[in-house]
PDB file of C-alpha atoms and ligand atoms in Angstrom:
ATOM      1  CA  UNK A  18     -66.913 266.567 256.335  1.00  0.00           C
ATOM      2  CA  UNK A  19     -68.318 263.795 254.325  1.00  0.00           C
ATOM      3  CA  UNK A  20     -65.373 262.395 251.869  1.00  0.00           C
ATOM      4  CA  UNK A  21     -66.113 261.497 248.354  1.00  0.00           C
ATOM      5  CA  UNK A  22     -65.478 257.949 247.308  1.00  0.00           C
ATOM      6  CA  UNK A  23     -65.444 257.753 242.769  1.00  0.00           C
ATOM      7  CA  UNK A  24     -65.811 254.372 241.342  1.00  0.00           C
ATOM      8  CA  UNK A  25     -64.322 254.322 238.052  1.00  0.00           C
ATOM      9  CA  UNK A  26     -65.904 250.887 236.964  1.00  0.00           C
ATOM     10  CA  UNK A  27     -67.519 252.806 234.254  1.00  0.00           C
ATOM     11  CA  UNK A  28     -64.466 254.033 232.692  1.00  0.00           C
ATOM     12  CA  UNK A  29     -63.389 249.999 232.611  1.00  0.00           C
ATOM     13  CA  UNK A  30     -66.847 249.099 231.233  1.00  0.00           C
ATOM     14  CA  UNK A  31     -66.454 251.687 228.421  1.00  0.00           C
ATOM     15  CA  UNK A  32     -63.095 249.635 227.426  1.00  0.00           C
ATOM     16  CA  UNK A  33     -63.920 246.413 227.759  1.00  0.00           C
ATOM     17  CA  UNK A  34     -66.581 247.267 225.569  1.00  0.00           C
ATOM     18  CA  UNK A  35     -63.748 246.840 222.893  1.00  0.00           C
ATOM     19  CA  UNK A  36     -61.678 244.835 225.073  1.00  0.00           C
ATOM     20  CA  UNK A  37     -58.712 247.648 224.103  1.00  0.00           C
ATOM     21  CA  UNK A  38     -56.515 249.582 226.257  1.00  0.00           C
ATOM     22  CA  UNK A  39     -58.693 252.744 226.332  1.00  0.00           C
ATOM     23  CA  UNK A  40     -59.844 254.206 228.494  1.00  0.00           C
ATOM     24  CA  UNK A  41     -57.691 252.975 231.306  1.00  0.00           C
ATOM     25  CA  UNK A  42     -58.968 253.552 234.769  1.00  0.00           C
ATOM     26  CA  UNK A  43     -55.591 254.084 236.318  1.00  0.00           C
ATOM     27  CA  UNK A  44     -55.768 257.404 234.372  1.00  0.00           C
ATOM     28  CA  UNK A  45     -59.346 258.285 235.414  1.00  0.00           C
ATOM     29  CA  UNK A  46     -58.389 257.122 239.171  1.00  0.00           C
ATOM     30  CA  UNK A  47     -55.578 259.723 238.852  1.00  0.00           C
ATOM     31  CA  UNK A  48     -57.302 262.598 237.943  1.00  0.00           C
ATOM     32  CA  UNK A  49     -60.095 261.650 240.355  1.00  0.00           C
ATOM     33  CA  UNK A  50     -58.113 262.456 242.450  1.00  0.00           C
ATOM     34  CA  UNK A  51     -56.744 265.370 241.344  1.00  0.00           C
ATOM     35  CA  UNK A  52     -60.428 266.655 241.388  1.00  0.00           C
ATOM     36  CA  UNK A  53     -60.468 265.531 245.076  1.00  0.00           C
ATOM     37  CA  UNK A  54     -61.641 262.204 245.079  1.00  0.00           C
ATOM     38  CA  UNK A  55     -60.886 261.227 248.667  1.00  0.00           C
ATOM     39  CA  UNK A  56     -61.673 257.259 248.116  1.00  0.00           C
ATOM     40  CA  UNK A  57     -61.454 255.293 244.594  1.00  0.00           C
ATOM     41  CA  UNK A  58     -63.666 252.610 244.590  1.00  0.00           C
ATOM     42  CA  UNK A  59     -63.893 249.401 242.237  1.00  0.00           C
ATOM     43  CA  UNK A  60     -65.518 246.714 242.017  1.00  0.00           C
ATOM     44  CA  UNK A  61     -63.764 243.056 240.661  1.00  0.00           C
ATOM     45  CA  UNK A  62     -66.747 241.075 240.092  1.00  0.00           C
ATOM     46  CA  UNK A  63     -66.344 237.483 239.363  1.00  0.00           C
ATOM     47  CA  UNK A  64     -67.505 237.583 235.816  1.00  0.00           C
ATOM     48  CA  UNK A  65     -65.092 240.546 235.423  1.00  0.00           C
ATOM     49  CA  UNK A  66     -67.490 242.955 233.205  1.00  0.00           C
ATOM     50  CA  UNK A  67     -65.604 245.600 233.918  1.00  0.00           C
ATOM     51  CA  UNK A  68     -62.269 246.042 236.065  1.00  0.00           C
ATOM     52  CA  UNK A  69     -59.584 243.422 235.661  1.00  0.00           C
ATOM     53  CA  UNK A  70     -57.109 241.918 237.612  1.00  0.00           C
ATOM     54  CA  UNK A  71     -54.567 244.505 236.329  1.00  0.00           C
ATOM     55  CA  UNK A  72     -56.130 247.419 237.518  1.00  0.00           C
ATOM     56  CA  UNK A  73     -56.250 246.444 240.827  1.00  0.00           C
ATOM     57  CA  UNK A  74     -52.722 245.477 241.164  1.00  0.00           C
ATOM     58  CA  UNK A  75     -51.820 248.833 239.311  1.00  0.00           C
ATOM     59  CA  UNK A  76     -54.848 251.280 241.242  1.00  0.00           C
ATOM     60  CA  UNK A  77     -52.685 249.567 244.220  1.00  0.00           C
ATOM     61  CA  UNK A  78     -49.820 251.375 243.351  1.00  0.00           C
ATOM     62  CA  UNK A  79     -50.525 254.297 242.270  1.00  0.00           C
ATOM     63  CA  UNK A  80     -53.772 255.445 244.521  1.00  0.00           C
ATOM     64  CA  UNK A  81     -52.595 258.089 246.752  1.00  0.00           C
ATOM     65  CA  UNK A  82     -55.748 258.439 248.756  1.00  0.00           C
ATOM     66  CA  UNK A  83     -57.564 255.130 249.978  1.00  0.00           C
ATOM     67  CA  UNK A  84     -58.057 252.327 247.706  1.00  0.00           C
ATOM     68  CA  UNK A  85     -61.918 250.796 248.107  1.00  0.00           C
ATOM     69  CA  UNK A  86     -62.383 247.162 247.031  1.00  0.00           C
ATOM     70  CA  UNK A  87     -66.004 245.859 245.824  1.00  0.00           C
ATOM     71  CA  UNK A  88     -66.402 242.422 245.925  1.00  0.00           C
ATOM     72  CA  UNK A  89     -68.532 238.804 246.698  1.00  0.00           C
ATOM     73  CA  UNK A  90     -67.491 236.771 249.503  1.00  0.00           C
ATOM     74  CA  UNK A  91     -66.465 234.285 246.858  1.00  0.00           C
ATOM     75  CA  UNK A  92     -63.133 232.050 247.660  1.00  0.00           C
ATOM     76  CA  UNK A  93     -61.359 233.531 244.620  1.00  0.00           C
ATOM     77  CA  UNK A  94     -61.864 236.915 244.883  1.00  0.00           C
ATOM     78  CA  UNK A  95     -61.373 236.668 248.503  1.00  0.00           C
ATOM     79  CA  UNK A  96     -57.755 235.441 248.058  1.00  0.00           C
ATOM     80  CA  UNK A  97     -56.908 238.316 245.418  1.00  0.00           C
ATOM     81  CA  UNK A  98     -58.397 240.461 247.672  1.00  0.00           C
ATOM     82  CA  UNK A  99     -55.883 239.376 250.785  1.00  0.00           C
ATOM     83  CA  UNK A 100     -52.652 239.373 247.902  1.00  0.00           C
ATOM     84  CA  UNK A 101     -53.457 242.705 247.111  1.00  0.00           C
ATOM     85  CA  UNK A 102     -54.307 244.630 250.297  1.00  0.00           C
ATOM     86  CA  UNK A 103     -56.930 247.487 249.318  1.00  0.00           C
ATOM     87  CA  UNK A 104     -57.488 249.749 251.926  1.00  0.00           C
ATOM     88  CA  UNK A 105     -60.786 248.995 252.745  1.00  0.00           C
ATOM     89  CA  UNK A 106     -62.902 246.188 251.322  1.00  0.00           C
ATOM     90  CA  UNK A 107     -66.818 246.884 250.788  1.00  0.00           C
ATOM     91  CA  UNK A 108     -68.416 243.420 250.173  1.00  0.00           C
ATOM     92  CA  UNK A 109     -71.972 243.399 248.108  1.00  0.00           C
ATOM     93  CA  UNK A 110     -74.075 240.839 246.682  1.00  0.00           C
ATOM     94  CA  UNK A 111     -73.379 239.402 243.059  1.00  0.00           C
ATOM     95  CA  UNK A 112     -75.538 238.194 240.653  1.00  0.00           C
ATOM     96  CA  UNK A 113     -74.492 237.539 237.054  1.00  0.00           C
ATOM     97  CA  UNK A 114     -77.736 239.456 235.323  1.00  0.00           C
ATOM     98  CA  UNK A 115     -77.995 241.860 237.021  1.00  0.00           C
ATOM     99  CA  UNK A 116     -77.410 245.649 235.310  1.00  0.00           C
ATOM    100  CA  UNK A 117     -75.545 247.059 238.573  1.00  0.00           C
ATOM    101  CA  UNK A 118     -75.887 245.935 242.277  1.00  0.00           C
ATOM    102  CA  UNK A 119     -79.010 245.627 243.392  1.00  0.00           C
ATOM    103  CA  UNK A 120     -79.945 245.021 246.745  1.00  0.00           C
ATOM    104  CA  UNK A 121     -77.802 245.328 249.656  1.00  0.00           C
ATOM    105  CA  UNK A 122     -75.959 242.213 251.318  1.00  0.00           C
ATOM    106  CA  UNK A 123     -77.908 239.361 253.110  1.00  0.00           C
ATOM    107  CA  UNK A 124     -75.728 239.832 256.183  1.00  0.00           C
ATOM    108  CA  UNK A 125     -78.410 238.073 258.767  1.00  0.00           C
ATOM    109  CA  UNK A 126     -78.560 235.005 256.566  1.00  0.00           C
ATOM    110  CA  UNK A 127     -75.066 234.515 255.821  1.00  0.00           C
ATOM    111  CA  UNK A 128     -73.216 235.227 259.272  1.00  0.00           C
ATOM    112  CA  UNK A 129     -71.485 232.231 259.982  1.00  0.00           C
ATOM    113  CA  UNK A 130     -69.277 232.285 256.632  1.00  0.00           C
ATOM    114  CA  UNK A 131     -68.847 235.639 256.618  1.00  0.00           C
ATOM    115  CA  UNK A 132     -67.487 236.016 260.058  1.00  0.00           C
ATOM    116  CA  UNK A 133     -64.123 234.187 259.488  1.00  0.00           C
ATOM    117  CA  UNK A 134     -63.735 236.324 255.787  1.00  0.00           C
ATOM    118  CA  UNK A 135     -64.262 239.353 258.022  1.00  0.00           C
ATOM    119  CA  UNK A 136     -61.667 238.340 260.509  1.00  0.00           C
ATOM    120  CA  UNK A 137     -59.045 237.722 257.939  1.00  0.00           C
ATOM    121  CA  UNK A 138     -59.079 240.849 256.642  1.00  0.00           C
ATOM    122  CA  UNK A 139     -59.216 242.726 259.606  1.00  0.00           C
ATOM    123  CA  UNK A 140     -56.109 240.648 261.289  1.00  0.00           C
ATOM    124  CA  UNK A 141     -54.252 242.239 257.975  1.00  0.00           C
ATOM    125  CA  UNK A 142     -55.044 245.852 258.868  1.00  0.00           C
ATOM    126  CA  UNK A 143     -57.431 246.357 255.800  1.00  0.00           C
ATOM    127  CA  UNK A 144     -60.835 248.378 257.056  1.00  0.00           C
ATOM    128  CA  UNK A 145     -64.068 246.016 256.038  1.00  0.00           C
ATOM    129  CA  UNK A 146     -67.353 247.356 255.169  1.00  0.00           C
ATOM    130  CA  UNK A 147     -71.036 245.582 254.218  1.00  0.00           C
ATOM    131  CA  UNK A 148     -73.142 247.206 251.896  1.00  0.00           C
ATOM    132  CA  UNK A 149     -76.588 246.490 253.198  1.00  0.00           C
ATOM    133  CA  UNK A 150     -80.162 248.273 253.104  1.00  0.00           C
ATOM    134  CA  UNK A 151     -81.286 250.392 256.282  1.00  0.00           C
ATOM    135  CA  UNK A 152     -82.670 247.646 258.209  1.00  0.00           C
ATOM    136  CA  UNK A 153     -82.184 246.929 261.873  1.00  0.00           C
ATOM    137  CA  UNK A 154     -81.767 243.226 261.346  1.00  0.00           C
ATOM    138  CA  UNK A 155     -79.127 243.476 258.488  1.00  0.00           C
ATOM    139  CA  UNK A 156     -77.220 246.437 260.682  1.00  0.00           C
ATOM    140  CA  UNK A 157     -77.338 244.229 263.999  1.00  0.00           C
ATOM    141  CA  UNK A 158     -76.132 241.582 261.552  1.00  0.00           C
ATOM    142  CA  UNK A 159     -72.858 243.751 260.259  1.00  0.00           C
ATOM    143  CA  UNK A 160     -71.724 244.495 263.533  1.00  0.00           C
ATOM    144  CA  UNK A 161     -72.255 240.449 264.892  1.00  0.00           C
ATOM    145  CA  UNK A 162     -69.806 239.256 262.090  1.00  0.00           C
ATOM    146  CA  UNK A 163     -67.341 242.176 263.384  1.00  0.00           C
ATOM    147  CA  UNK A 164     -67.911 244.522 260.258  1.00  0.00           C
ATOM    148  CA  UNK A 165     -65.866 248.463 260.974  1.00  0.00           C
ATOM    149  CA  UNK A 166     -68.824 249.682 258.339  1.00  0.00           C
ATOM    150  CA  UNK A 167     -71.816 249.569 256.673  1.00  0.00           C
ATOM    151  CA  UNK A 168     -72.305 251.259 253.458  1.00  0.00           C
ATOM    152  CA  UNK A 169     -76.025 251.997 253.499  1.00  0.00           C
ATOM    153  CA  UNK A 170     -77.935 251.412 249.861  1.00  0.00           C
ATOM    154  CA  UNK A 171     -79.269 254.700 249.098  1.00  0.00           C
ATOM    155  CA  UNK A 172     -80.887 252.866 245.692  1.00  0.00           C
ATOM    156  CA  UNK A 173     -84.590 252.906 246.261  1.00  0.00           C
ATOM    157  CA  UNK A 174     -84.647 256.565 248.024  1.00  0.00           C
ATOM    158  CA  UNK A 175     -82.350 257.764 244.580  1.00  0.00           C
ATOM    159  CA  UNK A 176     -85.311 255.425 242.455  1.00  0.00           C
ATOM    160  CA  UNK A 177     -88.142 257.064 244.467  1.00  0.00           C
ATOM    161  CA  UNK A 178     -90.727 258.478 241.688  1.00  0.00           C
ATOM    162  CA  UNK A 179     -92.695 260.281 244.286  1.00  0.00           C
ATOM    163  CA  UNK A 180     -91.642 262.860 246.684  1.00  0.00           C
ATOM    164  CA  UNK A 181     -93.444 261.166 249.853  1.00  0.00           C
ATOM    165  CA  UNK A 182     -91.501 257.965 248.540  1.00  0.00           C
ATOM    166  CA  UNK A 183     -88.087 259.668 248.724  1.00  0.00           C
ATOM    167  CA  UNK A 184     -88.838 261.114 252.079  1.00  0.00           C
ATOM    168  CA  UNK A 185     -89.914 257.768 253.743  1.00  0.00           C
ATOM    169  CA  UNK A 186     -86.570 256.164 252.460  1.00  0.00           C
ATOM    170  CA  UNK A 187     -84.545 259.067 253.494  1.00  0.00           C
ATOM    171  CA  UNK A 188     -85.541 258.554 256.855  1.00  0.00           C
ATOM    172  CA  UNK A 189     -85.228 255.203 256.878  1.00  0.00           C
ATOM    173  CA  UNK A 190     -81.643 256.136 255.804  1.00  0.00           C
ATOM    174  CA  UNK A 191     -81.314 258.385 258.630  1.00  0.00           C
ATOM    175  CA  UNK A 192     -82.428 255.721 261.370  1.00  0.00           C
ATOM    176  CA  UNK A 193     -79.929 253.285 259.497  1.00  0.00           C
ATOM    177  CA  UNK A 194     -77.183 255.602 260.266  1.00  0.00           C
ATOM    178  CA  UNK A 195     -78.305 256.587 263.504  1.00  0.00           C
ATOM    179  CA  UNK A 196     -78.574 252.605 264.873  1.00  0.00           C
ATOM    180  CA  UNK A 197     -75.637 251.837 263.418  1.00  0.00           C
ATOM    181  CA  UNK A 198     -73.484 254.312 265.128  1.00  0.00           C
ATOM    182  CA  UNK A 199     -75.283 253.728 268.305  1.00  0.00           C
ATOM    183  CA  UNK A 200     -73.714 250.581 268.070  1.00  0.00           C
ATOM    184  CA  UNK A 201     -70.238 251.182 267.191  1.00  0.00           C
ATOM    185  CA  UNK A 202     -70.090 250.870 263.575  1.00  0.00           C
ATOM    186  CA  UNK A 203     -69.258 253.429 260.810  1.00  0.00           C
ATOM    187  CA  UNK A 204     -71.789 255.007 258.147  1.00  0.00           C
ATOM    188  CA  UNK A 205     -70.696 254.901 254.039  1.00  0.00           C
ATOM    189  CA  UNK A 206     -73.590 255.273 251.874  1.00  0.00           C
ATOM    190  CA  UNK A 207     -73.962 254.589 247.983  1.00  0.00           C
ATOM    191  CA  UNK A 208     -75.711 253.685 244.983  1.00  0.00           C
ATOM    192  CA  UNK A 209     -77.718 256.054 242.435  1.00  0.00           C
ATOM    193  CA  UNK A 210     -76.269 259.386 243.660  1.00  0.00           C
ATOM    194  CA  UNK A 211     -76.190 262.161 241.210  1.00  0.00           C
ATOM    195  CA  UNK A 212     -75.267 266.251 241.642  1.00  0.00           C
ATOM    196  CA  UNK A 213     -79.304 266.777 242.876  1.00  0.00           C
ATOM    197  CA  UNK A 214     -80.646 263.996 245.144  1.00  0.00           C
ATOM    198  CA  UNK A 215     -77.404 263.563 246.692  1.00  0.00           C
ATOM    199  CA  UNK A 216     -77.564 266.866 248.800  1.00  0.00           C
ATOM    200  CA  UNK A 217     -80.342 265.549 251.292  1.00  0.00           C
ATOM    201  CA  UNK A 218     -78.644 262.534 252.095  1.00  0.00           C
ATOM    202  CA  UNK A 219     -75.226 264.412 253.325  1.00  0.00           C
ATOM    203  CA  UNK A 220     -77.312 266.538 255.328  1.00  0.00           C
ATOM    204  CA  UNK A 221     -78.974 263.914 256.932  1.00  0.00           C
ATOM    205  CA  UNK A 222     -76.728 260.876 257.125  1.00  0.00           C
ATOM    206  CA  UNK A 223     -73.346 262.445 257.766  1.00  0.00           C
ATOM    207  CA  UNK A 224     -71.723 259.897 256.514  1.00  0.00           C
ATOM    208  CA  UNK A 225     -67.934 259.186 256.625  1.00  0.00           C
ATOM    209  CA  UNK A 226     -67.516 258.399 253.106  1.00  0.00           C
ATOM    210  CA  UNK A 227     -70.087 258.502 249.779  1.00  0.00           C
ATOM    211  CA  UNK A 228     -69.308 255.943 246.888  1.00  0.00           C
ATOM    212  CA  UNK A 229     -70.189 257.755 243.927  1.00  0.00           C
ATOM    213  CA  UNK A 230     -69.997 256.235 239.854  1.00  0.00           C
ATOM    214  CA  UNK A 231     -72.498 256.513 237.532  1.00  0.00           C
ATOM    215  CA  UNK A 232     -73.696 260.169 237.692  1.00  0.00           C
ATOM    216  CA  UNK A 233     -69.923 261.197 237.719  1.00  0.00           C
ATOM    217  CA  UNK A 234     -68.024 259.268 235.268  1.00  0.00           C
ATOM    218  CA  UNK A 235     -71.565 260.526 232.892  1.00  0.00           C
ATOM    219  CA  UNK A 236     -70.953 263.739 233.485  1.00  0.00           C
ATOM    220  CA  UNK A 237     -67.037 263.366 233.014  1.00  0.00           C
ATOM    221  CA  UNK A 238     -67.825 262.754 229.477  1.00  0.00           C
ATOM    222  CA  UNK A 239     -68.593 266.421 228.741  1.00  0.00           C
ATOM    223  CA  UNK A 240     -66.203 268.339 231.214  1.00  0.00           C
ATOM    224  CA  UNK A 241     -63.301 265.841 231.695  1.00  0.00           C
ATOM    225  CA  UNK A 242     -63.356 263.897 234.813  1.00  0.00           C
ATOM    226  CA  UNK A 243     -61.145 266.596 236.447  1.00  0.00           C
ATOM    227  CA  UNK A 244     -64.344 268.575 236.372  1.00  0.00           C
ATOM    228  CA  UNK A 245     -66.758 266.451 237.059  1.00  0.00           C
ATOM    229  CA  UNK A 246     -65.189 265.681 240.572  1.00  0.00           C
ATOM    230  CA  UNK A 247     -64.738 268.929 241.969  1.00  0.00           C
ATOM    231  CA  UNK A 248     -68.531 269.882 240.948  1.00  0.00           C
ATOM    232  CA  UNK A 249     -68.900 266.651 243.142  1.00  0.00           C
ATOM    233  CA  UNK A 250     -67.061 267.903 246.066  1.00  0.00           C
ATOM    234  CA  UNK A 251     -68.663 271.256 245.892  1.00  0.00           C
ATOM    235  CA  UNK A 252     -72.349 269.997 246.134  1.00  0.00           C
ATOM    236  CA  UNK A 253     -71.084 268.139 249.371  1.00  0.00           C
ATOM    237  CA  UNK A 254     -69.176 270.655 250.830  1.00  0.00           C
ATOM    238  CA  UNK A 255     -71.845 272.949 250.587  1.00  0.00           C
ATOM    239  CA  UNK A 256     -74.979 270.425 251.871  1.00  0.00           C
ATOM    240  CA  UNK A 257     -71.879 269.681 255.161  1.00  0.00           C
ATOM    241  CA  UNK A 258     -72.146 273.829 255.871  1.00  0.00           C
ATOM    242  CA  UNK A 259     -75.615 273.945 256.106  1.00  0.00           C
ATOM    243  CA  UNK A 260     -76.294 270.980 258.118  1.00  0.00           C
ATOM    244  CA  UNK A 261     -73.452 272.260 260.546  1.00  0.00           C
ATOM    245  CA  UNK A 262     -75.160 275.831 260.180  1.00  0.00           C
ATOM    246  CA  UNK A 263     -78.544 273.824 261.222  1.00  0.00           C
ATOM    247  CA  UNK A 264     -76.634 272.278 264.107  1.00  0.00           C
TER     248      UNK A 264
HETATM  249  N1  PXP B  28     -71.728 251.490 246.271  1.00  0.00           N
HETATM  250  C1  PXP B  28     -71.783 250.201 245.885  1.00  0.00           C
HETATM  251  C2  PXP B  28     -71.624 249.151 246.934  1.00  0.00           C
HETATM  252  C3  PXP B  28     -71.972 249.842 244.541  1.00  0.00           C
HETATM  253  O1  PXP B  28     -72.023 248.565 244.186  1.00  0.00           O
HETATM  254  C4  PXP B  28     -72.072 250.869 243.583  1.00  0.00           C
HETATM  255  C5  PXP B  28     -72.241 250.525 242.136  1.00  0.00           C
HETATM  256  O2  PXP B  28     -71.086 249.985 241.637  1.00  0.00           O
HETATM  257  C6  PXP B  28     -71.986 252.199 244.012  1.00  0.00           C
HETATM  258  C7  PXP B  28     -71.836 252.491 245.368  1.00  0.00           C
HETATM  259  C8  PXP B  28     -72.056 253.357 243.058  1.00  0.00           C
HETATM  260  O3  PXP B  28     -73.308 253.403 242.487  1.00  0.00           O
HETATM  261  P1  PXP B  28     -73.577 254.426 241.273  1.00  0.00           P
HETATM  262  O4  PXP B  28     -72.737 253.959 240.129  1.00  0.00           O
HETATM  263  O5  PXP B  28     -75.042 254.280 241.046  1.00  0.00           O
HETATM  264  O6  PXP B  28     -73.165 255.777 241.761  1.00  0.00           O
END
């Protein structure tokens, strides 16, 4: 069964929109869960838009589940990450500009100084992960600098206008998956899911975990975040039965 990963960066964004106390992310992380979240996610960028410094150290203590860490391979960050021991740690390119991540990781280009940032955290026990787009060079590239995972980008098949579009880059998604656990490494995907175009991509990736944000902290707004979680979990759950009925 496919496990649901929520990143509550939204619910950070909203505050620092005021820079106030509300509305705190510990509190959405905890009813995540309670909606049966499986994975919180966040993401400490080095501009800090939206999550702080405090949130990790507090999502630290009080995440029950598995605590997912977003973040550059920048020095700084780096060393917070290693202080503060996430679970996992999912790193993704950074650009100051830019609205939301947008491509995946250069892994092929920037092996050699990633390998050694890899190693560290894996010699402390903490799981790391590369987002990256489907492609066999950036895969083979994950599993050189000794990544556990790749989170595949499922941006451009959730931006597909056209139907043919969305089915190319769904099977591109599919052979991502399917390379990458031929050699050894694990399958997350993310980026631009919502309650309809997500369904395809559990039933053809099987993926360990999906990071979800944007479509469910939106929705959250009108039935609580409670809510907006379990309708989550249901569209997976039911998209895992059939491809197991197809099986
Ligand atoms: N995965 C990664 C690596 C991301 O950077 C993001 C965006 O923060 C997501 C998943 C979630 O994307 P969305 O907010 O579009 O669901």
């Amino acid at each position: 069964m496919t496990r649901l990963g929520v990143n509550v960066d939204h619910v950070a964004t909203l505050r620092q929109a005021r820079r106030t106390y509300e509305p705190d992310p510990i509190t959405a992380a905890s009813l995540a869960e309670q909606g049966g979240a499986d994975v919180i996610t966040i993401h400490l960028r080095e501009d800090r838009r939206h999550i702080q410094e405090r949130d990790l150290k507090l999502l630290r203590q009080v995440v029950f589940t598995k605590l997912n860490l977003e973040l550059s391979a920048a020095p700084e960050i780096v060393k917070i990450a290693l202080a503060e021991r996430p679970d996992q740690v999912t790193f993704v390119p950074e650009r100051r500009q830019e609205i939301t991540t947008e491509g995946g990781l250069d892994v092929a280009s920037q092996k050699k100084g990633l390998i050694p940032i890899v190693k560290r955290f894996k010699t402390q026990g903490i799981i790391v992960s590369l987002f990256i787009d489907p492609e066999e060079e950036q895969i083979m590239a994950s599993k050189e600098v000794g990544a556990d995972l790749v989170e595949l980008h499922t941006g451009a098949y959730a931006n597909a206008k056209r139907e043919s579009q969305q089915k190319d880059m769904l099977e591109r998604l599919r052979a991502g998956a399917q390379l990458s656990r031929q050699i050894g490494l694990g399958v997350n995907a993310g980026h631009g899911l919502n309650y309809k175009n997500v369904g395809p991509v559990v039933e053809e990736l099987a993926a360990e975990e999906l990071h979800i944000g944007h479509s469910i902290i939106s929705r959250a707004i009108f039935v609580g975040i409670k809510r907006a979680v379990e309708e989550m979990k249901e569209v997976i759950y039911r998209h895992c039965l059939l491809a197991n009925a197809r099986k």
